[in-house]
mmCIF file of C-alpha atoms in Angstrom:
data_model
loop_
_atom_site.group_PDB
_atom_site.id
_atom_site.type_symbol
_atom_site.label_atom_id
_atom_site.label_comp_id
_atom_site.label_asym_id
_atom_site.label_seq_id
_atom_site.Cartn_x
_atom_site.Cartn_y
_atom_site.Cartn_z
ATOM 1 C CA MET A 1 0.110 0.106 0.037
ATOM 2 C CA THR A 2 1.226 3.761 -0.819
ATOM 3 C CA THR A 3 -1.361 4.986 1.386
ATOM 4 C CA ASN A 4 -3.927 4.058 4.458
ATOM 5 C CA ARG A 5 -6.696 5.461 2.936
ATOM 6 C CA ALA A 6 -9.192 3.912 0.033
ATOM 7 C CA TYR A 7 -10.184 6.080 -2.829
ATOM 8 C CA ARG A 8 -13.730 6.222 -3.306
ATOM 9 C CA VAL A 9 -13.734 5.940 -7.623
ATOM 10 C CA ALA A 10 -16.845 6.055 -9.397
ATOM 11 C CA VAL A 11 -16.732 3.644 -12.817
ATOM 12 C CA ILE A 12 -18.308 4.463 -15.778
ATOM 13 C CA GLY A 13 -17.549 1.298 -17.764
ATOM 14 C CA GLY A 14 -19.927 2.495 -20.585
ATOM 15 C CA ASP A 15 -20.555 0.520 -23.779
ATOM 16 C CA GLY A 16 -18.366 -1.854 -25.986
ATOM 17 C CA ILE A 17 -14.834 -2.471 -24.789
ATOM 18 C CA GLY A 18 -15.073 -0.158 -22.237
ATOM 19 C CA PRO A 19 -16.229 -2.348 -19.125
ATOM 20 C CA GLU A 20 -13.375 -4.393 -20.190
ATOM 21 C CA VAL A 21 -10.609 -1.901 -20.191
ATOM 22 C CA THR A 22 -11.667 -0.193 -17.009
ATOM 23 C CA GLU A 23 -11.605 -3.668 -15.340
ATOM 24 C CA ALA A 24 -8.173 -4.393 -16.480
ATOM 25 C CA ALA A 25 -6.827 -0.663 -15.421
ATOM 26 C CA LEU A 26 -8.354 -1.419 -11.637
ATOM 27 C CA SER A 27 -6.597 -4.731 -11.423
ATOM 28 C CA VAL A 28 -3.291 -2.466 -12.392
ATOM 29 C CA VAL A 29 -4.110 -0.166 -9.848
ATOM 30 C CA ALA A 30 -4.549 -2.874 -7.408
ATOM 31 C CA ALA A 31 -1.402 -4.501 -7.998
ATOM 32 C CA ALA A 32 0.395 -1.211 -7.796
ATOM 33 C CA GLY A 33 -0.587 -0.847 -4.118
ATOM 34 C CA VAL A 34 -3.560 1.673 -4.082
ATOM 35 C CA ALA A 35 -6.906 0.585 -2.496
ATOM 36 C CA VAL A 36 -9.862 2.086 -4.521
ATOM 37 C CA GLU A 37 -13.343 1.539 -3.584
ATOM 38 C CA PRO A 38 -15.266 1.554 -6.750
ATOM 39 C CA THR A 39 -18.830 1.943 -7.543
ATOM 40 C CA ALA A 40 -20.383 1.259 -10.586
ATOM 41 C CA PHE A 41 -22.418 3.700 -12.675
ATOM 42 C CA ASP A 42 -24.702 2.592 -15.325
ATOM 43 C CA LEU A 43 -24.279 5.045 -18.343
ATOM 44 C CA GLY A 44 -23.869 5.418 -21.874
ATOM 45 C CA ALA A 45 -25.885 3.986 -24.882
ATOM 46 C CA ALA A 46 -27.024 0.901 -23.812
ATOM 47 C CA ARG A 47 -28.683 2.744 -20.851
ATOM 48 C CA TYR A 48 -30.427 5.166 -22.858
ATOM 49 C CA LEU A 49 -31.732 2.931 -25.248
ATOM 50 C CA ARG A 50 -33.142 0.552 -22.314
ATOM 51 C CA ASP A 51 -35.069 3.522 -20.871
ATOM 52 C CA GLY A 52 -33.959 6.850 -22.135
ATOM 53 C CA PHE A 53 -31.768 7.879 -19.639
ATOM 54 C CA VAL A 54 -28.573 9.878 -19.853
ATOM 55 C CA LEU A 55 -27.543 11.781 -17.029
ATOM 56 C CA ASP A 56 -29.539 13.797 -14.227
ATOM 57 C CA ASN A 57 -28.756 16.608 -11.569
ATOM 58 C CA GLU A 58 -28.855 14.132 -8.929
ATOM 59 C CA THR A 59 -26.576 11.256 -10.679
ATOM 60 C CA LEU A 60 -24.257 14.301 -11.327
ATOM 61 C CA GLU A 61 -24.112 15.652 -7.772
ATOM 62 C CA VAL A 62 -23.485 11.935 -6.736
ATOM 63 C CA LEU A 63 -20.573 11.828 -9.140
ATOM 64 C CA ARG A 64 -19.159 15.245 -7.747
ATOM 65 C CA GLY A 65 -18.607 13.796 -4.066
ATOM 66 C CA PHE A 66 -16.209 10.889 -5.176
ATOM 67 C CA ASP A 67 -12.401 11.138 -5.248
ATOM 68 C CA ALA A 68 -12.216 10.621 -9.074
ATOM 69 C CA ILE A 69 -14.054 9.038 -11.943
ATOM 70 C CA LEU A 70 -12.696 6.054 -14.178
ATOM 71 C CA LEU A 71 -14.629 6.140 -17.607
ATOM 72 C CA GLY A 72 -14.132 3.515 -20.113
ATOM 73 C CA ALA A 73 -15.920 4.100 -23.055
ATOM 74 C CA ILE A 74 -19.437 5.954 -24.462
ATOM 75 C CA GLY A 75 -21.286 5.324 -27.732
ATOM 76 C CA PRO A 76 -23.287 3.007 -29.707
ATOM 77 C CA ALA A 77 -22.039 0.704 -32.518
ATOM 78 C CA ILE A 78 -21.225 2.279 -35.506
ATOM 79 C CA GLY A 79 -24.483 2.228 -37.626
ATOM 80 C CA ASP A 80 -26.747 1.959 -34.981
ATOM 81 C CA ARG A 81 -28.946 5.223 -35.338
ATOM 82 C CA ARG A 82 -31.032 4.451 -32.292
ATOM 83 C CA VAL A 83 -28.709 7.083 -30.408
ATOM 84 C CA PRO A 84 -29.450 10.824 -31.906
ATOM 85 C CA ALA A 85 -26.083 12.409 -32.878
ATOM 86 C CA GLY A 86 -25.562 14.608 -29.710
ATOM 87 C CA VAL A 87 -27.656 13.067 -27.118
ATOM 88 C CA LEU A 88 -24.497 10.877 -25.062
ATOM 89 C CA GLU A 89 -21.820 13.829 -26.319
ATOM 90 C CA ARG A 90 -23.454 16.878 -25.033
ATOM 91 C CA GLY A 91 -25.925 15.288 -22.180
ATOM 92 C CA LEU A 92 -23.456 12.945 -20.786
ATOM 93 C CA LEU A 93 -19.762 13.881 -21.645
ATOM 94 C CA LEU A 94 -19.970 17.342 -22.018
ATOM 95 C CA ARG A 95 -22.581 17.757 -19.258
ATOM 96 C CA LEU A 96 -19.926 16.038 -16.708
ATOM 97 C CA ARG A 97 -17.175 18.610 -18.063
ATOM 98 C CA PHE A 98 -19.077 21.552 -17.336
ATOM 99 C CA GLY A 99 -21.005 20.758 -14.251
ATOM 100 C CA LEU A 100 -17.878 19.460 -12.647
ATOM 101 C CA ASP A 101 -15.809 22.294 -13.990
ATOM 102 C CA LEU A 102 -13.194 19.701 -15.569
ATOM 103 C CA TYR A 103 -11.630 22.902 -17.420
ATOM 104 C CA VAL A 104 -8.158 21.130 -18.030
ATOM 105 C CA ASN A 105 -7.990 18.397 -20.605
ATOM 106 C CA TYR A 106 -4.744 17.058 -20.422
ATOM 107 C CA ARG A 107 -3.346 14.172 -22.823
ATOM 108 C CA PRO A 108 0.450 13.098 -22.588
ATOM 109 C CA PHE A 109 1.965 11.572 -25.677
ATOM 110 C CA HIS A 110 4.523 9.144 -25.788
ATOM 111 C CA GLY A 111 6.099 7.795 -28.952
ATOM 112 C CA VAL A 112 5.737 3.953 -29.234
ATOM 113 C CA ALA A 113 8.661 2.018 -31.210
ATOM 114 C CA GLY A 114 7.489 1.985 -34.974
ATOM 115 C CA SER A 115 5.584 5.188 -34.481
ATOM 116 C CA LEU A 116 6.062 8.308 -36.763
ATOM 117 C CA ALA A 117 6.907 10.011 -32.848
ATOM 118 C CA ALA A 118 9.025 6.867 -31.930
ATOM 119 C CA GLY A 119 10.970 7.967 -28.860
ATOM 120 C CA ARG A 120 9.148 11.466 -28.488
ATOM 121 C CA ASP A 121 7.264 12.841 -25.594
ATOM 122 C CA PHE A 122 4.985 15.884 -25.670
ATOM 123 C CA ALA A 123 1.375 16.770 -23.812
ATOM 124 C CA ILE A 124 -1.747 18.508 -25.227
ATOM 125 C CA VAL A 125 -3.154 21.001 -22.678
ATOM 126 C CA ARG A 126 -7.070 21.742 -24.223
ATOM 127 C CA GLU A 127 -9.262 23.931 -22.579
ATOM 128 C CA ASN A 128 -12.199 22.039 -21.847
ATOM 129 C CA THR A 129 -15.370 23.972 -21.291
ATOM 130 C CA GLU A 130 -15.592 26.651 -23.359
ATOM 131 C CA GLY A 131 -14.940 27.566 -27.035
ATOM 132 C CA PRO A 132 -17.612 26.329 -29.939
ATOM 133 C CA TYR A 133 -18.493 23.178 -27.345
ATOM 134 C CA ALA A 134 -20.053 25.629 -24.906
ATOM 135 C CA GLY A 135 -23.200 25.548 -26.915
ATOM 136 C CA GLU A 136 -23.791 29.020 -28.101
ATOM 137 C CA GLY A 137 -25.606 29.340 -31.382
ATOM 138 C CA GLY A 138 -28.960 28.360 -32.424
ATOM 139 C CA VAL A 139 -30.960 27.542 -35.818
ATOM 140 C CA LEU A 140 -33.853 29.578 -37.646
ATOM 141 C CA ARG A 141 -36.083 28.357 -40.630
ATOM 142 C CA HIS A 142 -34.822 24.956 -39.733
ATOM 143 C CA GLY A 143 -35.329 22.502 -43.151
ATOM 144 C CA THR A 144 -35.971 25.108 -45.501
ATOM 145 C CA MET A 145 -33.603 26.270 -48.296
ATOM 146 C CA HIS A 146 -33.271 29.856 -45.867
ATOM 147 C CA GLU A 147 -32.062 27.708 -42.838
ATOM 148 C CA VAL A 148 -29.377 29.521 -40.978
ATOM 149 C CA ALA A 149 -27.506 27.722 -38.530
ATOM 150 C CA THR A 150 -24.990 29.602 -36.275
ATOM 151 C CA GLN A 151 -22.386 27.818 -33.618
ATOM 152 C CA GLY A 152 -20.607 30.495 -31.645
ATOM 153 C CA SER A 153 -17.111 30.046 -29.788
ATOM 154 C CA VAL A 154 -16.984 31.325 -26.303
ATOM 155 C CA ASN A 155 -13.562 32.397 -25.075
ATOM 156 C CA THR A 156 -13.140 34.172 -21.664
ATOM 157 C CA ARG A 157 -10.241 35.842 -20.117
ATOM 158 C CA PHE A 158 -10.750 33.472 -16.507
ATOM 159 C CA GLY A 159 -11.323 30.481 -18.648
ATOM 160 C CA VAL A 160 -8.017 30.932 -21.152
ATOM 161 C CA ASP A 161 -6.216 32.155 -18.168
ATOM 162 C CA ARG A 162 -6.667 29.042 -16.054
ATOM 163 C CA CYS A 163 -5.656 26.682 -18.880
ATOM 164 C CA VAL A 164 -2.757 28.489 -20.331
ATOM 165 C CA ARG A 165 -1.343 28.060 -16.300
ATOM 166 C CA TYR A 166 -1.743 24.905 -16.101
ATOM 167 C CA ALA A 167 -0.090 24.227 -19.423
ATOM 168 C CA PHE A 168 3.069 26.568 -18.110
ATOM 169 C CA GLU A 169 2.935 24.584 -15.056
ATOM 170 C CA ARG A 170 2.855 21.261 -16.825
ATOM 171 C CA ALA A 171 5.826 22.690 -19.013
ATOM 172 C CA MET A 172 8.219 23.671 -16.101
ATOM 173 C CA ALA A 173 8.482 19.697 -15.255
ATOM 174 C CA LEU A 174 10.219 19.098 -18.633
ATOM 175 C CA GLU A 175 13.909 18.819 -18.996
ATOM 176 C CA GLN A 176 13.414 21.480 -21.607
ATOM 177 C CA PRO A 177 10.577 23.545 -20.674
ATOM 178 C CA LYS A 178 8.777 24.780 -23.981
ATOM 179 C CA VAL A 179 4.578 25.702 -24.446
ATOM 180 C CA THR A 180 3.573 26.066 -27.866
ATOM 181 C CA LEU A 181 -0.010 28.102 -28.113
ATOM 182 C CA VAL A 182 -1.658 26.572 -31.234
ATOM 183 C CA HIS A 183 -4.655 28.769 -33.028
ATOM 184 C CA LYS A 184 -5.715 30.105 -36.007
ATOM 185 C CA THR A 185 -4.984 34.062 -34.678
ATOM 186 C CA ASN A 186 -5.073 35.461 -38.800
ATOM 187 C CA VAL A 187 -8.509 34.341 -39.042
ATOM 188 C CA LEU A 188 -10.094 33.735 -36.044
ATOM 189 C CA THR A 189 -8.576 37.254 -34.649
ATOM 190 C CA PHE A 190 -10.924 38.341 -31.946
ATOM 191 C CA ALA A 191 -10.441 34.857 -29.997
ATOM 192 C CA GLY A 192 -6.971 34.329 -31.439
ATOM 193 C CA ASP A 193 -5.976 37.859 -30.079
ATOM 194 C CA LEU A 194 -7.636 36.796 -26.467
ATOM 195 C CA TRP A 195 -5.323 33.309 -26.323
ATOM 196 C CA SER A 196 -2.202 35.440 -27.926
ATOM 197 C CA ARG A 197 -2.405 38.050 -24.800
ATOM 198 C CA VAL A 198 -3.031 35.679 -22.250
ATOM 199 C CA VAL A 199 -0.201 33.382 -22.983
ATOM 200 C CA ALA A 200 2.217 36.482 -23.024
ATOM 201 C CA ASP A 201 1.111 37.340 -19.879
ATOM 202 C CA VAL A 202 1.246 34.142 -17.961
ATOM 203 C CA GLY A 203 4.204 33.521 -19.807
ATOM 204 C CA ALA A 204 6.134 36.398 -18.143
ATOM 205 C CA SER A 205 5.879 34.695 -14.977
ATOM 206 C CA PHE A 206 7.485 31.762 -16.251
ATOM 207 C CA PRO A 207 10.734 33.104 -17.739
ATOM 208 C CA SER A 208 12.260 29.707 -18.066
ATOM 209 C CA VAL A 209 9.781 28.280 -20.618
ATOM 210 C CA ALA A 210 9.839 28.782 -24.096
ATOM 211 C CA VAL A 211 7.085 30.112 -25.820
ATOM 212 C CA ASP A 212 5.931 29.479 -29.474
ATOM 213 C CA TYR A 213 3.009 29.535 -31.755
ATOM 214 C CA ASN A 214 2.087 27.698 -34.670
ATOM 215 C CA HIS A 215 -1.711 28.082 -36.397
ATOM 216 C CA VAL A 216 -3.421 24.984 -36.585
ATOM 217 C CA ASP A 217 -2.827 23.800 -39.436
ATOM 218 C CA ALA A 218 0.902 24.304 -39.502
ATOM 219 C CA ALA A 219 0.564 22.057 -35.926
ATOM 220 C CA CYS A 220 -0.993 19.289 -38.202
ATOM 221 C CA ILE A 221 2.106 19.076 -40.558
ATOM 222 C CA TYR A 222 4.474 19.649 -37.896
ATOM 223 C CA LEU A 223 2.878 16.848 -35.329
ATOM 224 C CA VAL A 224 3.648 14.268 -38.294
ATOM 225 C CA GLU A 225 7.165 15.460 -39.534
ATOM 226 C CA ASP A 226 8.579 17.013 -36.581
ATOM 227 C CA PRO A 227 6.804 16.247 -33.461
ATOM 228 C CA GLY A 228 9.809 16.277 -31.083
ATOM 229 C CA ARG A 229 9.339 20.085 -31.526
ATOM 230 C CA TYR A 230 6.546 20.047 -28.811
ATOM 231 C CA GLY A 231 6.614 20.124 -25.544
ATOM 232 C CA VAL A 232 3.010 21.324 -24.432
ATOM 233 C CA ILE A 233 0.750 22.616 -26.653
ATOM 234 C CA VAL A 234 -2.108 24.678 -25.254
ATOM 235 C CA THR A 235 -5.188 25.141 -27.030
ATOM 236 C CA ASP A 236 -8.413 26.035 -27.419
ATOM 237 C CA ASN A 237 -11.237 23.178 -27.203
ATOM 238 C CA LEU A 238 -12.236 22.352 -30.771
ATOM 239 C CA PHE A 239 -8.748 22.641 -31.871
ATOM 240 C CA GLY A 240 -7.545 20.402 -28.997
ATOM 241 C CA ASP A 241 -10.316 17.686 -29.740
ATOM 242 C CA ILE A 242 -8.678 17.375 -33.251
ATOM 243 C CA LEU A 243 -5.457 17.609 -32.414
ATOM 244 C CA SER A 244 -5.470 15.224 -29.868
ATOM 245 C CA ASP A 245 -6.470 12.523 -32.247
ATOM 246 C CA LEU A 246 -3.863 13.072 -34.624
ATOM 247 C CA ALA A 247 -1.334 13.160 -31.997
ATOM 248 C CA GLY A 248 -2.792 9.254 -31.243
ATOM 249 C CA ALA A 249 -2.125 8.298 -34.406
ATOM 250 C CA VAL A 250 1.292 9.492 -34.894
ATOM 251 C CA THR A 251 2.191 8.347 -31.572
ATOM 252 C CA GLY A 252 0.923 4.723 -32.435
ATOM 253 C CA GLY A 253 -2.408 4.673 -32.273
ATOM 254 C CA ILE A 254 -5.178 5.709 -29.885
ATOM 255 C CA GLY A 255 -5.250 2.618 -28.235
ATOM 256 C CA TYR A 256 -2.312 3.855 -26.329
ATOM 257 C CA ALA A 257 -3.666 7.559 -25.768
ATOM 258 C CA ALA A 258 -4.660 8.360 -22.091
ATOM 259 C CA SER A 259 -6.756 11.389 -21.485
ATOM 260 C CA ALA A 260 -7.754 13.456 -18.189
ATOM 261 C CA ASN A 261 -10.416 15.587 -17.832
ATOM 262 C CA LEU A 262 -9.104 17.797 -14.497
ATOM 263 C CA ASN A 263 -10.427 20.386 -11.880
ATOM 264 C CA PRO A 264 -7.438 21.343 -10.692
ATOM 265 C CA ALA A 265 -9.215 23.614 -8.305
ATOM 266 C CA ARG A 266 -10.834 20.272 -6.489
ATOM 267 C CA THR A 267 -14.493 21.762 -6.660
ATOM 268 C CA GLY A 268 -15.735 18.485 -8.185
ATOM 269 C CA ALA A 269 -14.097 15.244 -9.141
ATOM 270 C CA SER A 270 -11.866 14.880 -12.065
ATOM 271 C CA LEU A 271 -12.660 12.231 -14.648
ATOM 272 C CA PHE A 272 -9.898 10.037 -16.467
ATOM 273 C CA GLU A 273 -10.606 7.841 -19.755
ATOM 274 C CA PRO A 274 -9.195 6.496 -22.469
ATOM 275 C CA VAL A 275 -9.233 8.517 -26.262
ATOM 276 C CA HIS A 276 -10.486 5.623 -27.997
ATOM 277 C CA GLY A 277 -13.793 4.720 -28.534
ATOM 278 C CA ALA A 278 -16.379 1.873 -27.391
ATOM 279 C CA ALA A 279 -15.136 -0.450 -30.623
ATOM 280 C CA HIS A 280 -18.640 -2.662 -30.030
ATOM 281 C CA ASP A 281 -16.854 -5.005 -33.134
ATOM 282 C CA ILE A 282 -14.365 -6.313 -30.690
ATOM 283 C CA ALA A 283 -16.209 -6.463 -27.659
ATOM 284 C CA GLY A 284 -16.177 -9.654 -25.712
ATOM 285 C CA THR A 285 -13.351 -11.105 -27.751
ATOM 286 C CA GLY A 286 -10.972 -10.297 -25.403
ATOM 287 C CA VAL A 287 -8.361 -8.649 -27.853
ATOM 288 C CA ALA A 288 -9.176 -4.931 -26.720
ATOM 289 C CA ASN A 289 -6.065 -3.075 -25.690
ATOM 290 C CA PRO A 290 -5.870 -2.117 -22.502
ATOM 291 C CA LEU A 291 -3.179 -0.273 -22.267
ATOM 292 C CA ALA A 292 -4.785 3.589 -22.484
ATOM 293 C CA ALA A 293 -7.473 2.862 -19.815
ATOM 294 C CA ILE A 294 -4.503 1.814 -17.787
ATOM 295 C CA SER A 295 -2.355 4.811 -18.535
ATOM 296 C CA SER A 296 -5.418 6.992 -17.796
ATOM 297 C CA ALA A 297 -5.675 5.079 -14.469
ATOM 298 C CA ALA A 298 -2.097 6.336 -13.828
ATOM 299 C CA LEU A 299 -2.995 9.686 -14.605
ATOM 300 C CA MET A 300 -5.718 9.282 -12.210
ATOM 301 C CA LEU A 301 -3.461 8.130 -9.464
ATOM 302 C CA GLU A 302 -1.123 10.934 -10.230
ATOM 303 C CA HIS A 303 -4.082 13.304 -9.278
ATOM 304 C CA LEU A 304 -4.858 11.863 -6.231
ATOM 305 C CA GLY A 305 -1.269 12.347 -5.102
ATOM 306 C CA GLU A 306 0.009 8.614 -5.557
ATOM 307 C CA ALA A 307 2.649 9.950 -7.594
ATOM 308 C CA ASP A 308 5.102 6.523 -7.075
ATOM 309 C CA ALA A 309 2.188 4.371 -7.955
ATOM 310 C CA ALA A 310 1.823 6.538 -11.289
ATOM 311 C CA ARG A 311 5.407 6.469 -12.045
ATOM 312 C CA ARG A 312 5.275 2.970 -11.790
ATOM 313 C CA ILE A 313 2.349 2.017 -13.853
ATOM 314 C CA ALA A 314 3.596 5.024 -16.470
ATOM 315 C CA SER A 315 6.927 2.911 -16.763
ATOM 316 C CA ALA A 316 5.503 -0.558 -17.053
ATOM 317 C CA VAL A 317 3.600 1.100 -19.867
ATOM 318 C CA ALA A 318 6.254 2.420 -21.374
ATOM 319 C CA ASP A 319 8.466 -0.768 -21.050
ATOM 320 C CA PHE A 320 5.448 -2.698 -22.291
ATOM 321 C CA GLU A 321 5.186 -0.756 -25.418
ATOM 322 C CA ARG A 322 8.583 -0.835 -26.185
ATOM 323 C CA ASP A 323 8.655 -4.982 -26.455
ATOM 324 C CA GLN A 324 5.954 -4.766 -29.164
ATOM 325 C CA ILE A 325 4.076 -7.666 -27.593
ATOM 326 C CA SER A 326 1.032 -8.486 -29.203
ATOM 327 C CA ALA A 327 -1.815 -9.726 -26.587
ATOM 328 C CA GLY A 328 -5.253 -9.863 -25.725
ATOM 329 C CA THR A 329 -6.974 -7.952 -22.811
ATOM 330 C CA SER A 330 -5.922 -10.451 -20.078
ATOM 331 C CA ALA A 331 -2.271 -11.238 -21.245
ATOM 332 C CA ILE A 332 -1.327 -7.338 -21.411
ATOM 333 C CA THR A 333 -2.802 -7.058 -17.992
ATOM 334 C CA GLN A 334 -1.312 -9.894 -16.477
ATOM 335 C CA ARG A 335 1.994 -8.747 -17.891
ATOM 336 C CA LEU A 336 1.897 -5.399 -16.591
ATOM 337 C CA ILE A 337 1.024 -6.838 -12.958
ATOM 338 C CA GLU A 338 3.638 -8.842 -13.228
ATOM 339 C CA ARG A 339 6.149 -5.924 -13.486
ATOM 340 C CA LEU A 340 4.564 -4.020 -10.809
#
């Protein structure tokens, strides 16, 4: 045991391979010597199809009281149109982020052997509660040839500042501290100007951190051609969403990519999840790669103050990746447990 306490963790296994990879993650956490009291919550596409429930205020408040939330994957099978687009995304995932004020999405990436970014490490810090996902917008004359749809991007000084500060704090832990703002300041002049000024202002308090800027389209090229140029990328909600998937692809696939939705102020439980989807086509076959979920659990332990256990799990995952071992869910989990 690394501490004498047991952490209360809400577990949302979700859909497809979600329950399988969260079970694997919890097994590895236990092997690292951290006691967890898991409480399962039945949320996701399957629950919605069964009784129409997504997430209500009462459940949200219950989740707020946990030490952390571990989520597997949410979503229906590809082609299943019984769950309308946006119902789970806005009603569950975004509601959790907004309701619990999970204002930082932190995604560290490690380039596995054979990937475009082999041996490279960098991170993306994404503002998680504003931007186009905030829900500002509407539609007029729906379904006619004169239909008008608007979707605004909400950017506040407060929201941008706290995200940027977190990025600089993360960069301080790097051997060569560097923060790169990614935006589209030449076109999105109002939001881009706000982000640029905040980065300059916050950066003045971190003189040892190098600061750079890339347009988002250029960043897409650089992530493929020269991912080693990055330390910590900081960006808005939409750009961060897209860049994170690209980063997962160039570092070995999103099956390795972990994600932390953080409330650094700790006014609500932070949520940890793999970047990958529900992968219904392989659910129950025993071949799902649990490494992203296990790495997400390591981020959870880091947030809970279990730094030693988090480091040991991250190291075991990195060693496993370098070995390029092809195995199923149970075999991968057991090998990691043995290494711990």
